[in-house]
Structures are given as C-alpha cells and as structure tokens.
Short mmCIF file of C-alpha atoms and ligand atoms in Angstrom, two decimals:
data_model
loop_
_atom_site.label_atom_id
_atom_site.label_comp_id
_atom_site.label_asym_id
_atom_site.label_seq_id
_atom_site.Cartn_x
_atom_site.Cartn_y
_atom_site.Cartn_z
CA MET A 1 9.56 16.21 15.89
CA LYS A 2 7.83 14.03 18.42
CA ALA A 3 8.92 10.46 17.96
CA CYS A 4 8.00 6.96 18.85
CA VAL A 5 10.21 4.11 18.57
CA ILE A 6 7.86 1.44 18.40
CA ILE A 7 8.60 -2.86 19.15
CA PRO A 8 6.65 -5.55 18.71
CA THR A 9 7.31 -7.88 21.01
CA TYR A 10 6.73 -11.82 21.71
CA ASN A 11 8.89 -13.68 24.33
CA GLU A 12 11.10 -10.90 24.27
CA ARG A 13 11.97 -11.29 28.26
CA GLU A 14 16.00 -11.41 27.65
CA ASN A 15 16.29 -8.97 25.18
CA ILE A 16 13.71 -6.05 25.76
CA SER A 17 15.23 -4.54 29.00
CA GLY A 18 18.49 -3.95 27.26
CA LEU A 19 17.29 -2.68 24.62
CA ILE A 20 15.04 0.06 26.42
CA GLU A 21 18.24 0.85 28.47
CA LEU A 22 20.38 0.92 25.09
CA LEU A 23 17.67 3.58 23.54
CA ILE A 24 17.32 5.60 26.39
CA ASN A 25 21.08 6.02 26.29
CA VAL A 26 20.62 6.84 22.63
CA PHE A 27 17.98 9.53 22.97
CA LYS A 28 20.70 11.48 24.92
CA SER A 29 22.20 12.77 22.23
CA ILE A 30 19.24 13.53 20.39
CA LYS A 31 18.49 16.94 21.44
CA SER A 32 15.96 18.25 18.50
CA HIS A 33 13.65 15.69 19.19
CA GLU A 34 11.58 14.77 21.56
CA MET A 35 12.05 10.76 22.10
CA HIS A 36 9.10 8.08 23.03
CA ILE A 37 9.15 4.08 22.68
CA LEU A 38 5.99 2.17 22.68
CA VAL A 39 6.20 -1.80 23.17
CA VAL A 40 3.34 -3.56 21.75
CA ASP A 41 3.46 -7.36 23.22
CA ASP A 42 1.24 -9.69 22.59
CA ASN A 43 0.75 -11.47 26.13
CA SER A 44 3.89 -13.20 25.88
CA PRO A 45 3.78 -15.85 28.06
CA ASP A 46 7.46 -15.64 28.64
CA GLY A 47 6.50 -12.32 31.08
CA THR A 48 8.08 -9.58 28.95
CA ALA A 49 5.30 -7.09 29.72
CA ASN A 50 5.94 -7.07 33.07
CA ALA A 51 10.18 -6.52 31.82
CA VAL A 52 8.79 -3.57 30.54
CA LYS A 53 6.22 -2.20 32.97
CA ILE A 54 9.58 -1.71 35.26
CA TYR A 55 10.36 1.03 32.58
CA THR A 56 7.02 2.87 32.03
CA ARG A 57 7.19 3.34 36.15
CA LYS A 58 10.46 4.57 35.94
CA TYR A 59 10.56 7.20 32.45
CA SER A 60 7.60 9.01 31.30
CA ASN A 61 8.30 8.16 27.54
CA VAL A 62 8.35 4.76 28.11
CA HIS A 63 4.95 3.04 27.15
CA LEU A 64 3.63 -0.52 26.69
CA ILE A 65 0.25 -1.66 25.22
CA THR A 66 -0.74 -5.26 25.27
CA GLY A 67 -3.20 -7.80 23.02
CA GLU A 68 -4.00 -10.76 21.87
CA LYS A 69 -0.88 -12.66 19.83
CA ASN A 70 -2.40 -11.87 15.96
CA GLY A 71 1.02 -11.50 14.19
CA LEU A 72 4.13 -8.83 13.42
CA GLY A 73 1.65 -6.89 11.23
CA SER A 74 -1.25 -6.46 13.20
CA ALA A 75 0.94 -5.65 16.53
CA TYR A 76 2.43 -2.69 14.16
CA ILE A 77 -1.00 -1.43 13.10
CA ARG A 78 -1.90 -1.32 17.10
CA GLY A 79 1.03 0.59 17.62
CA PHE A 80 0.55 3.29 14.76
CA ASN A 81 -3.42 3.65 15.82
CA HIS A 82 -1.77 4.12 19.40
CA VAL A 83 0.26 7.16 18.28
CA LYS A 84 -0.33 8.04 14.67
CA GLU A 85 -2.53 11.18 16.24
CA GLU A 86 0.18 12.70 18.84
CA PHE A 87 3.14 11.90 16.98
CA ASP A 88 5.32 13.33 14.32
CA ALA A 89 7.20 9.99 12.99
CA VAL A 90 7.44 5.98 14.19
CA VAL A 91 10.30 3.98 14.45
CA MET A 92 9.84 0.71 13.69
CA MET A 93 12.34 -1.67 14.89
CA ASP A 94 12.88 -5.56 16.22
CA ALA A 95 13.29 -6.07 19.85
CA ASP A 96 16.41 -8.63 19.86
CA PHE A 97 19.23 -6.43 18.60
CA SER A 98 19.26 -6.99 14.96
CA HIS A 99 18.98 -3.59 14.44
CA ASP A 100 21.63 -0.78 16.02
CA PRO A 101 19.62 1.85 18.07
CA LYS A 102 22.55 4.41 17.07
CA LYS A 103 21.23 3.70 13.90
CA ILE A 104 18.03 6.35 14.88
CA PRO A 105 19.69 9.67 14.56
CA LEU A 106 20.53 9.06 11.14
CA PHE A 107 16.56 8.23 10.22
CA LEU A 108 15.41 10.69 11.97
CA GLU A 109 17.55 13.57 9.87
CA GLU A 110 16.61 11.50 6.59
CA LEU A 111 13.02 11.87 7.16
CA ARG A 112 13.35 16.00 6.72
CA ASP A 113 13.87 15.25 3.22
CA PHE A 114 11.67 11.84 2.81
CA ASP A 115 8.64 10.78 4.49
CA PHE A 116 9.15 7.10 4.65
CA VAL A 117 13.57 6.02 4.95
CA ILE A 118 14.15 1.95 4.80
CA GLY A 119 16.87 0.56 6.75
CA SER A 120 18.53 -1.91 3.76
CA ARG A 121 20.73 -4.48 3.77
CA TYR A 122 20.81 -4.57 0.32
CA ILE A 123 22.51 -1.62 -0.76
CA ASP A 124 26.02 -0.43 -0.76
CA HIS A 125 27.55 -0.54 3.01
CA GLY A 126 24.24 -2.77 3.88
CA GLU A 127 25.29 -5.89 5.27
CA THR A 128 24.15 -8.95 6.84
CA PRO A 129 27.43 -10.36 8.81
CA ASP A 130 26.06 -13.12 10.86
CA TRP A 131 24.09 -15.10 7.57
CA ASN A 132 25.63 -17.90 6.11
CA LEU A 133 24.73 -18.49 2.74
CA SER A 134 21.29 -20.16 2.71
CA ARG A 135 19.86 -17.70 5.25
CA LYS A 136 21.36 -15.32 2.36
CA ILE A 137 19.80 -17.02 -0.48
CA ILE A 138 16.36 -16.58 1.09
CA SER A 139 16.30 -13.39 2.51
CA ARG A 140 17.63 -12.08 -1.41
CA GLY A 141 15.07 -14.82 -3.37
CA GLY A 142 12.02 -13.05 -0.96
CA ASN A 143 12.98 -9.56 -1.59
CA PHE A 144 13.11 -10.44 -5.70
CA PHE A 145 9.73 -12.34 -5.82
CA ALA A 146 8.69 -9.15 -3.94
CA ARG A 147 10.61 -6.51 -5.97
CA ILE A 148 9.04 -8.33 -9.26
CA VAL A 149 6.07 -9.67 -8.24
CA GLY A 150 4.78 -7.16 -6.26
CA GLY A 151 5.97 -4.20 -8.20
CA LEU A 152 8.62 -2.74 -5.85
CA TYR A 153 11.38 -2.83 -8.04
CA LYS A 154 13.26 0.74 -6.93
CA VAL A 155 13.53 -0.63 -3.66
CA HIS A 156 16.25 -2.76 -2.77
CA ASP A 157 15.41 -4.34 0.87
CA CYS A 158 11.45 -4.45 0.72
CA THR A 159 11.33 -7.00 4.11
CA SER A 160 13.82 -5.09 6.27
CA GLY A 161 11.49 -4.45 9.55
CA PHE A 162 13.79 -1.03 10.68
CA ARG A 163 12.21 2.14 9.09
CA ALA A 164 11.28 5.28 9.99
CA ILE A 165 7.82 7.27 8.82
CA LYS A 166 6.18 10.21 8.80
CA THR A 167 2.69 10.01 10.91
CA SER A 168 1.09 12.54 8.16
CA LEU A 169 1.75 9.61 5.44
CA LEU A 170 0.58 6.80 7.99
CA LYS A 171 -2.63 8.66 7.90
CA LYS A 172 -3.43 8.57 4.50
CA VAL A 173 -2.94 4.65 4.76
CA ASP A 174 -6.30 2.84 5.19
CA PHE A 175 -5.70 0.46 7.47
CA ARG A 176 -8.42 -1.64 6.35
CA TYR A 177 -6.93 -2.53 3.50
CA LEU A 178 -3.70 -3.88 5.16
CA SER A 179 -4.98 -7.56 6.15
CA THR A 180 -1.64 -8.89 6.30
CA LYS A 181 -1.00 -10.33 10.05
CA GLY A 182 1.75 -11.27 9.61
CA TYR A 183 5.71 -10.77 8.26
CA ALA A 184 4.14 -9.96 5.03
CA PHE A 185 2.61 -6.57 6.66
CA GLN A 186 6.25 -5.06 5.87
CA ILE A 187 5.47 -5.74 2.00
CA THR A 188 2.31 -4.47 2.30
CA LEU A 189 2.70 -1.39 4.57
CA LEU A 190 5.47 -0.26 2.11
CA TYR A 191 3.24 -0.67 -1.29
CA GLU A 192 0.55 1.18 0.52
CA LEU A 193 3.21 3.93 1.44
CA PHE A 194 4.92 3.59 -2.38
CA MET A 195 1.81 3.89 -4.18
CA SER A 196 0.41 6.65 -2.38
CA GLY A 197 3.24 8.58 -3.36
CA ALA A 198 5.99 8.78 -0.04
CA LYS A 199 9.40 9.61 -0.72
CA ILE A 200 11.45 6.71 0.13
CA LYS A 201 15.30 6.89 0.93
CA GLU A 202 17.12 3.65 2.11
CA ILE A 203 19.82 3.82 4.14
CA PRO A 204 22.29 1.36 4.82
CA ILE A 205 21.69 -0.75 8.17
CA VAL A 206 23.79 -4.09 9.06
CA PHE A 207 21.30 -6.70 10.14
CA TYR A 208 22.96 -8.97 13.27
CA ASP A 209 21.30 -12.32 14.19
CA ARG A 210 19.74 -11.75 16.90
CA ARG A 211 21.53 -12.63 20.76
CA VAL A 212 19.04 -14.71 22.55
CA GLY A 213 15.93 -16.49 22.11
CA LYS A 214 14.35 -17.59 18.76
CA SER A 215 12.65 -15.84 15.46
CA LYS A 216 9.31 -15.76 15.15
CA LEU A 217 9.09 -16.21 11.40
CA SER A 218 6.78 -19.41 10.77
CA LYS A 219 5.79 -21.03 7.52
CA LYS A 220 2.21 -19.29 7.68
CA ASP A 221 4.39 -15.98 7.26
CA ILE A 222 6.42 -17.40 4.57
CA ILE A 223 3.25 -18.76 2.86
CA GLU A 224 1.52 -15.58 3.76
CA PHE A 225 4.40 -13.49 2.50
CA PHE A 226 4.22 -15.14 -1.15
CA LEU A 227 0.58 -15.30 -1.62
CA ASN A 228 0.45 -11.96 -0.44
CA SER A 229 3.04 -10.55 -3.25
CA TYR A 230 0.49 -12.05 -5.70
CA ARG A 231 -2.72 -9.98 -4.00
CA LEU A 232 -0.96 -6.87 -4.15
CA ARG A 233 -0.64 -7.28 -8.08
CA LEU A 234 -4.15 -9.00 -9.05
CA ARG A 235 -5.70 -6.60 -6.80
CA THR A 236 -5.71 -3.63 -9.39
CA GLY A 237 -6.16 -6.07 -11.93
CA GLU A 238 -9.41 -7.67 -10.61
CA ARG A 239 -11.55 -4.80 -10.52
CA PHE A 240 -9.99 -3.51 -14.14
CA ALA A 241 -11.03 -6.99 -15.44
CA LYS A 242 -14.66 -6.25 -14.06
CA PHE A 243 -14.65 -3.02 -15.39
CA THR A 244 -14.06 -4.24 -18.81
CA THR A 245 -16.43 -6.73 -19.11
CA ILE A 246 -19.42 -4.66 -18.15
CA GLY A 247 -17.95 -2.28 -20.48
CA PHE A 248 -17.52 -4.79 -23.16
CA ILE A 249 -21.46 -6.41 -22.41
CA GLY A 250 -22.57 -2.52 -22.47
CA ILE A 251 -21.07 -2.33 -26.20
CA ILE A 252 -23.14 -5.19 -27.13
CA ILE A 253 -26.36 -3.81 -25.53
CA ASN A 254 -25.29 -0.45 -27.41
CA THR A 255 -24.91 -2.19 -30.72
CA PHE A 256 -28.30 -3.94 -30.50
CA LEU A 257 -30.60 -1.17 -29.40
CA LEU A 258 -28.95 1.24 -32.14
CA TRP A 259 -30.04 -1.88 -34.58
CA LEU A 260 -33.49 -2.12 -32.78
CA LEU A 261 -34.08 1.55 -32.53
CA THR A 262 -33.75 2.10 -35.96
CA MET A 263 -34.66 -0.92 -37.74
CA VAL A 264 -37.40 -2.04 -36.19
CA PHE A 265 -39.13 1.82 -34.54
CA GLY A 266 -37.71 3.58 -37.75
CA ILE A 267 -36.45 5.99 -35.56
CA HIS A 268 -33.36 8.31 -36.90
CA TYR A 269 -30.08 6.58 -36.37
CA LEU A 270 -28.59 9.42 -34.39
CA VAL A 271 -31.35 9.58 -32.36
CA SER A 272 -31.09 6.31 -31.97
CA GLY A 273 -27.54 6.28 -31.40
CA VAL A 274 -28.32 8.69 -28.33
CA ILE A 275 -30.77 6.74 -26.95
CA ALA A 276 -28.34 3.32 -27.11
CA ILE A 277 -25.27 5.67 -25.74
CA GLU A 278 -27.32 6.63 -22.28
CA VAL A 279 -28.98 3.32 -21.62
CA SER A 280 -25.66 1.56 -22.10
CA ILE A 281 -24.45 3.65 -19.78
CA LEU A 282 -27.05 3.69 -17.34
CA LEU A 283 -26.71 -0.08 -17.40
CA ASN A 284 -22.78 -0.02 -17.03
CA TYR A 285 -23.45 2.17 -14.05
CA ILE A 286 -25.82 -0.03 -12.60
CA PHE A 287 -23.94 -3.19 -12.96
CA ASN A 288 -20.42 -1.75 -12.10
CA ASP A 289 -21.87 -0.26 -9.13
CA LEU A 290 -22.90 -4.02 -7.63
CA TYR A 291 -20.16 -5.93 -8.89
CA THR A 292 -16.54 -3.91 -9.86
CA PHE A 293 -17.28 -1.52 -6.85
CA SER A 294 -19.04 -3.06 -4.42
CA ASP A 295 -16.59 -2.86 -1.69
CA ASN A 296 -17.55 0.67 -2.30
CA ILE A 297 -17.02 2.82 0.84
CA ASP A 298 -18.14 6.40 -0.69
CA SER A 299 -21.05 7.98 1.16
CA THR A 300 -22.40 9.83 -1.79
CA ASN A 301 -26.00 8.74 -2.86
CA TYR A 302 -26.45 6.48 -5.06
CA PHE A 303 -28.09 9.16 -8.11
CA GLY A 304 -25.12 11.35 -7.13
CA ARG A 305 -22.97 8.98 -8.08
CA MET A 306 -24.97 8.03 -11.20
CA LEU A 307 -24.57 11.32 -12.69
CA LYS A 308 -20.98 11.72 -12.27
CA PHE A 309 -20.73 8.10 -13.50
CA ASN A 310 -22.78 9.22 -16.55
CA GLY A 311 -20.41 12.90 -16.82
CA VAL A 312 -17.09 10.52 -16.91
CA ALA A 313 -18.95 8.16 -19.41
CA LEU A 314 -19.67 11.10 -22.07
CA TYR A 315 -16.36 12.61 -21.58
CA GLY A 316 -14.89 9.08 -22.31
CA PHE A 317 -17.52 9.26 -25.43
CA LEU A 318 -16.37 12.47 -26.80
CA ILE A 319 -12.37 10.66 -26.28
CA ASN A 320 -13.71 8.06 -28.06
CA LEU A 321 -15.44 10.10 -31.01
CA SER A 322 -12.49 12.04 -31.44
CA ILE A 323 -9.82 9.64 -31.67
CA LEU A 324 -12.06 7.48 -34.09
CA TYR A 325 -12.14 10.98 -36.57
CA LEU A 326 -8.31 12.01 -35.95
CA LEU A 327 -7.28 8.61 -36.73
CA THR A 328 -9.55 7.75 -39.63
CA ALA A 329 -8.98 11.46 -41.31
CA TYR A 330 -5.34 11.75 -40.87
CA THR A 331 -3.69 8.21 -40.36
CA GLY A 332 -6.20 6.87 -42.90
CA LEU A 333 -6.83 3.75 -40.79
CA ASN A 334 -9.48 1.93 -41.50
CA TYR A 335 -12.59 3.42 -39.15
CA LEU A 336 -13.45 -0.07 -37.31
CA VAL A 337 -9.86 0.30 -36.01
CA SER A 338 -9.33 3.78 -35.17
CA ASN A 339 -12.54 3.01 -33.43
CA LEU A 340 -10.89 -0.05 -31.13
CA ALA A 341 -8.40 2.63 -30.38
CA GLY A 342 -11.08 5.21 -29.28
CA ILE A 343 -12.29 2.57 -27.23
CA PHE A 344 -9.35 1.32 -25.67
CA ALA A 345 -8.20 5.10 -24.70
CA ALA A 346 -11.77 5.55 -23.59
CA THR A 347 -12.26 2.81 -21.34
CA ILE A 348 -8.78 3.27 -19.35
CA TRP A 349 -10.09 7.52 -18.98
CA ASN A 350 -13.28 6.18 -18.22
CA TYR A 351 -11.64 3.20 -15.13
CA PHE A 352 -9.35 5.94 -13.40
CA ALA A 353 -11.97 8.81 -13.54
CA VAL A 354 -14.28 6.76 -12.17
CA LEU A 355 -12.16 5.30 -9.74
CA ASP A 356 -11.36 8.36 -7.84
CA TYR A 357 -14.25 10.46 -8.88
CA THR A 358 -17.15 8.51 -9.16
CA TRP A 359 -16.71 5.59 -5.88
CA ARG A 360 -13.57 7.16 -4.44
CA VAL A 361 -12.21 3.65 -4.05
CA LYS A 362 -9.43 4.14 -1.32
CA SER A 363 -7.86 1.50 -1.94
CA VAL A 364 -4.21 0.40 -3.71
CA VAL A 365 -6.20 0.77 -7.35
CA TYR A 366 -7.07 4.47 -6.60
CA TYR A 367 -3.13 5.45 -5.08
CA THR A 368 -1.94 3.45 -8.51
CA ARG A 369 -3.74 5.93 -10.77
CA LYS A 370 -1.42 8.56 -9.14
CA SER A 371 1.38 6.54 -9.26
CA ILE A 372 1.28 6.54 -13.37
CA PHE A 373 1.38 10.09 -13.66
CA SER A 374 3.48 11.26 -10.38
CA THR A 375 7.44 10.36 -10.28
CA ILE A 376 8.03 8.72 -7.22
CA LYS A 377 11.60 9.79 -5.53
CA VAL A 378 13.11 6.56 -4.52
CA LYS A 379 16.75 7.52 -3.19
CA THR A 380 19.47 4.56 -2.30
CA GLY A 381 22.88 5.18 -0.61
CA SER A 382 23.71 8.16 1.54
N1 GDD B 1 3.68 -8.21 18.99
C1 GDD B 1 4.42 -9.35 18.05
N2 GDD B 1 3.46 -10.13 17.56
N3 GDD B 1 5.80 -8.99 18.18
C2 GDD B 1 5.92 -10.24 17.51
C3 GDD B 1 4.89 -10.96 16.54
C4 GDD B 1 3.77 -11.24 17.22
O1 GDD B 1 2.99 -12.02 16.66
N4 GDD B 1 5.83 -11.76 15.80
C5 GDD B 1 7.43 -10.83 16.14
N5 GDD B 1 7.15 -10.05 16.68
C6 GDD B 1 8.20 -9.05 17.24
C7 GDD B 1 9.23 -10.24 17.48
O2 GDD B 1 9.32 -10.54 19.16
C8 GDD B 1 10.92 -9.13 17.37
O3 GDD B 1 10.46 -8.14 18.57
C9 GDD B 1 10.33 -8.79 16.25
O4 GDD B 1 9.04 -8.98 15.73
C10 GDD B 1 11.14 -9.33 14.73
O5 GDD B 1 10.83 -11.29 14.92
P1 GDD B 1 11.99 -12.05 14.89
O6 GDD B 1 11.41 -13.01 15.21
O7 GDD B 1 12.85 -11.52 15.69
O8 GDD B 1 11.86 -12.01 13.55
P2 GDD B 1 13.27 -12.28 12.13
O9 GDD B 1 14.48 -11.52 12.42
O10 GDD B 1 13.02 -13.27 11.59
O11 GDD B 1 12.90 -11.28 11.19
C11 GDD B 1 13.22 -10.16 11.26
O12 GDD B 1 13.98 -10.04 9.44
C12 GDD B 1 12.46 -10.20 8.99
C13 GDD B 1 13.03 -9.92 7.04
O13 GDD B 1 13.85 -8.73 7.19
C14 GDD B 1 12.53 -8.73 10.99
O14 GDD B 1 12.96 -7.12 11.29
C15 GDD B 1 11.32 -8.46 10.17
O15 GDD B 1 10.71 -7.23 10.63
C16 GDD B 1 11.71 -8.60 9.19
O16 GDD B 1 10.72 -8.74 8.02
MN1 MN B 2 14.97 -11.44 14.41
#
C-alpha cells in the first residue's frame, strides 16, 4: 500500500521538524507499505514552510504544499486532492505531537479490513491525560452534541483529528458539499464517509497536550461546529419538506382536475382520473426540478429526467393503489384512511427513487437512502 501522512500546519515551526524526524523513524519499522509525508502549510508567518523545505530536499518522500489560510478543513481538502489519485491511503494527524506517530502502523493494519480508522479518545483505553476537567467536559460535550444532532451515534470520538482513510473512499466524497472550512470539517468528513457506507473502526489513542505553540481553535470554529451539526441533519429534512409540499399541491390539482373533467366536461371518471394523474405528475416534475432539485448536477436532459420521473411516479401510484386496496379489503380500514397510508408509502418511495434515479443527487441526501438499507459496520475497541 502507498500511504501518505497529511499534516496541516499553521505556525508550527517549533514542532514540525521534530515530528518529521520522528515519522521518518517510525517509517523504518513499516516494511510493507510505501510511506510519504505531505505538509499542508497555510503560508505560516513563522516560517513553518522553510523548516519543511529542509526535509523535502533531503527526503524524496517528504512533500510540501502551501496556500492561503482558509482553516483546517480546506487545508485537508487541498491535501486530499493532491494525493488521492496517487495513494491508497491517507493518515490525518496534527503537527503538535498530540498524536503519537508510533500508532500509525496500527492504523494501517486496521485499514486492511476497514475503510476509515478513527483514533478515539472516548473508547476503552483511549485517554486525554493532560486535560483538566473543564477541557474534558467541553470536548465530551461537543462530541455528544455531534453524535446526537448530527446522527452519528455509533462513533464515540467524532472530532478526533487522528485518522486513516482509504483514498478509494475519499474519491466518492463530493468535496463541493464539504463546505466547512474549520474544525467542523472533521464532523462533516466523518458524516459523508459514514453515509457513503464506509466501514469504520475506532481504535484507542492517547491524546497529549501540544508541547509548544498555541491551539488554533477559534470561537468562530466553535460556532461553526455547532451550526454544522444541525445543518447535516437539516440538509436531509429540507429537501424532503420541499418535495412533500409540492406533492401536496399535486394532490389538490389532481382532485380539482378530476372533478372539473368529470362534472363540468362530462368525461367518464376513470378517463378523467388518468388525465388528472398524468397532468399532476408532469406539474410535480416541473416544480421539483425548479425548486427541490435546483442544485441538480445530473447532465441528463430535461425531458429524459421528466420521463424517468414519470416512471417513478406511476410505480408510486401503483404502490398507493395496492395499499388502498389491501388495507381496505383485508383489514376493513376506512378507504380514506387506507388511502392516506398509500400516499405515505408512495411518497417515501417516490422521494428516494427520484433522488437516486431521476436527479442523481450526489449529496448526503442521496447517501441516506443507502444508509437506511445497508448495515454500516462500526466496531470499536481493538
Ligand atoms: N494549514 C492549516 N490551516 N493548518 C491548521 C489550521 C489552518 O487554518 N488550523 C489549524 N491547523 C493545524 C495546526 O497547525 C495543527 O497541526 C492541527 O491543525 C491541529 O490544530 P490545533 O490548533 O493543535 O488543534 P487542537 O489541538 O485545538 O485540536 C485538536 O483536537 C480537535 C478536537 O479533538 C485537533 O486534533 C483537531 O483535529 C481536533 O478536531
Ligand atoms: Mn493541538
């Protein structure tokens, strides 16, 4: 395997040289993999990049990219994009010795069976020995929030910065949706990988306090972190709400047309029914394309999508009718109530089918469908 340790740095001149030397040493014990280091420095004013350049000249497997300071998340995204084609795996770690490089062989070993390995402080044998009570509470509290609000219950340490990921999985993540620039990036990345069905494993780590320099965590990062946890969930809910609103309008249009054609124009009610359904499906498509899926990135043409939508909706209509019939005939439920159950089932079907098939939304929403039907293996401990 070809693996790259990515280290984002901002003013880490006093740490980075020692860390690179330590890593080079650890690499000597890793015989079965080709190991590299990539430092992503954001033009640190303290001259971190110059310290790294000494090593890029000395070792062919030490690399450096520099850029504008845009936060931890965007540094990682630049790093990922730089290596993902050429490498099989990346290891994410901090420059300040909080993460022990000697753990890296273990991360790589776990990557044989898992896609995403998280160094966890909050499982058995995980530790934060240097922290006082208030720091522990803050970190635990943040994690708890992300686990519940973000829907990431199964992972104990969602904010850990010590991780290993297979690049085959990183390639699946659409980084355009990873909009978080700062530390909230850790959560968003976890969320995206989790939802795309990554096999995740947490292994215990000891997190030490940084030796020198200051933490770069700002108030802005903390606010972003909390808002981001909500956004992860709402991103799924918002689109669904738009979809059902339009669906509801569609039912009203359908009913009105059925009445109009039958009563005013004297057409047979079954013929009126077919016309009313088809018209409301087409209108539904037009509105959804404009509103619910305005961020559509599928290149299929407008009418091709319309046809697909039509197919999905007709199948949904069959689901609706079957449930209406089955519930009414076999359970004696009132036909209006049965119909509501039918509408509900058809709406769920329509939503997930059009997401995947008609609009091919490549976001968390799209992955949510998979996450419902596939079991995600999350193991903890070692
Ligand atoms: N390139 C770049 N740009 N690097 C950055 C930036 C940035 O804007 N901000 C921070 N870094 C680098 C730091 O130089 C360091 O190597 C690493 O990111 C972590 O930053 P710290 O400032 O040391 O973070 P921390 O110790 O408060 O936070 C740690 O714990 C968090 C919560 O568990 C890290 O492990 C985080 O990744 C983790 O989310
Ligand atoms: Mn740190």
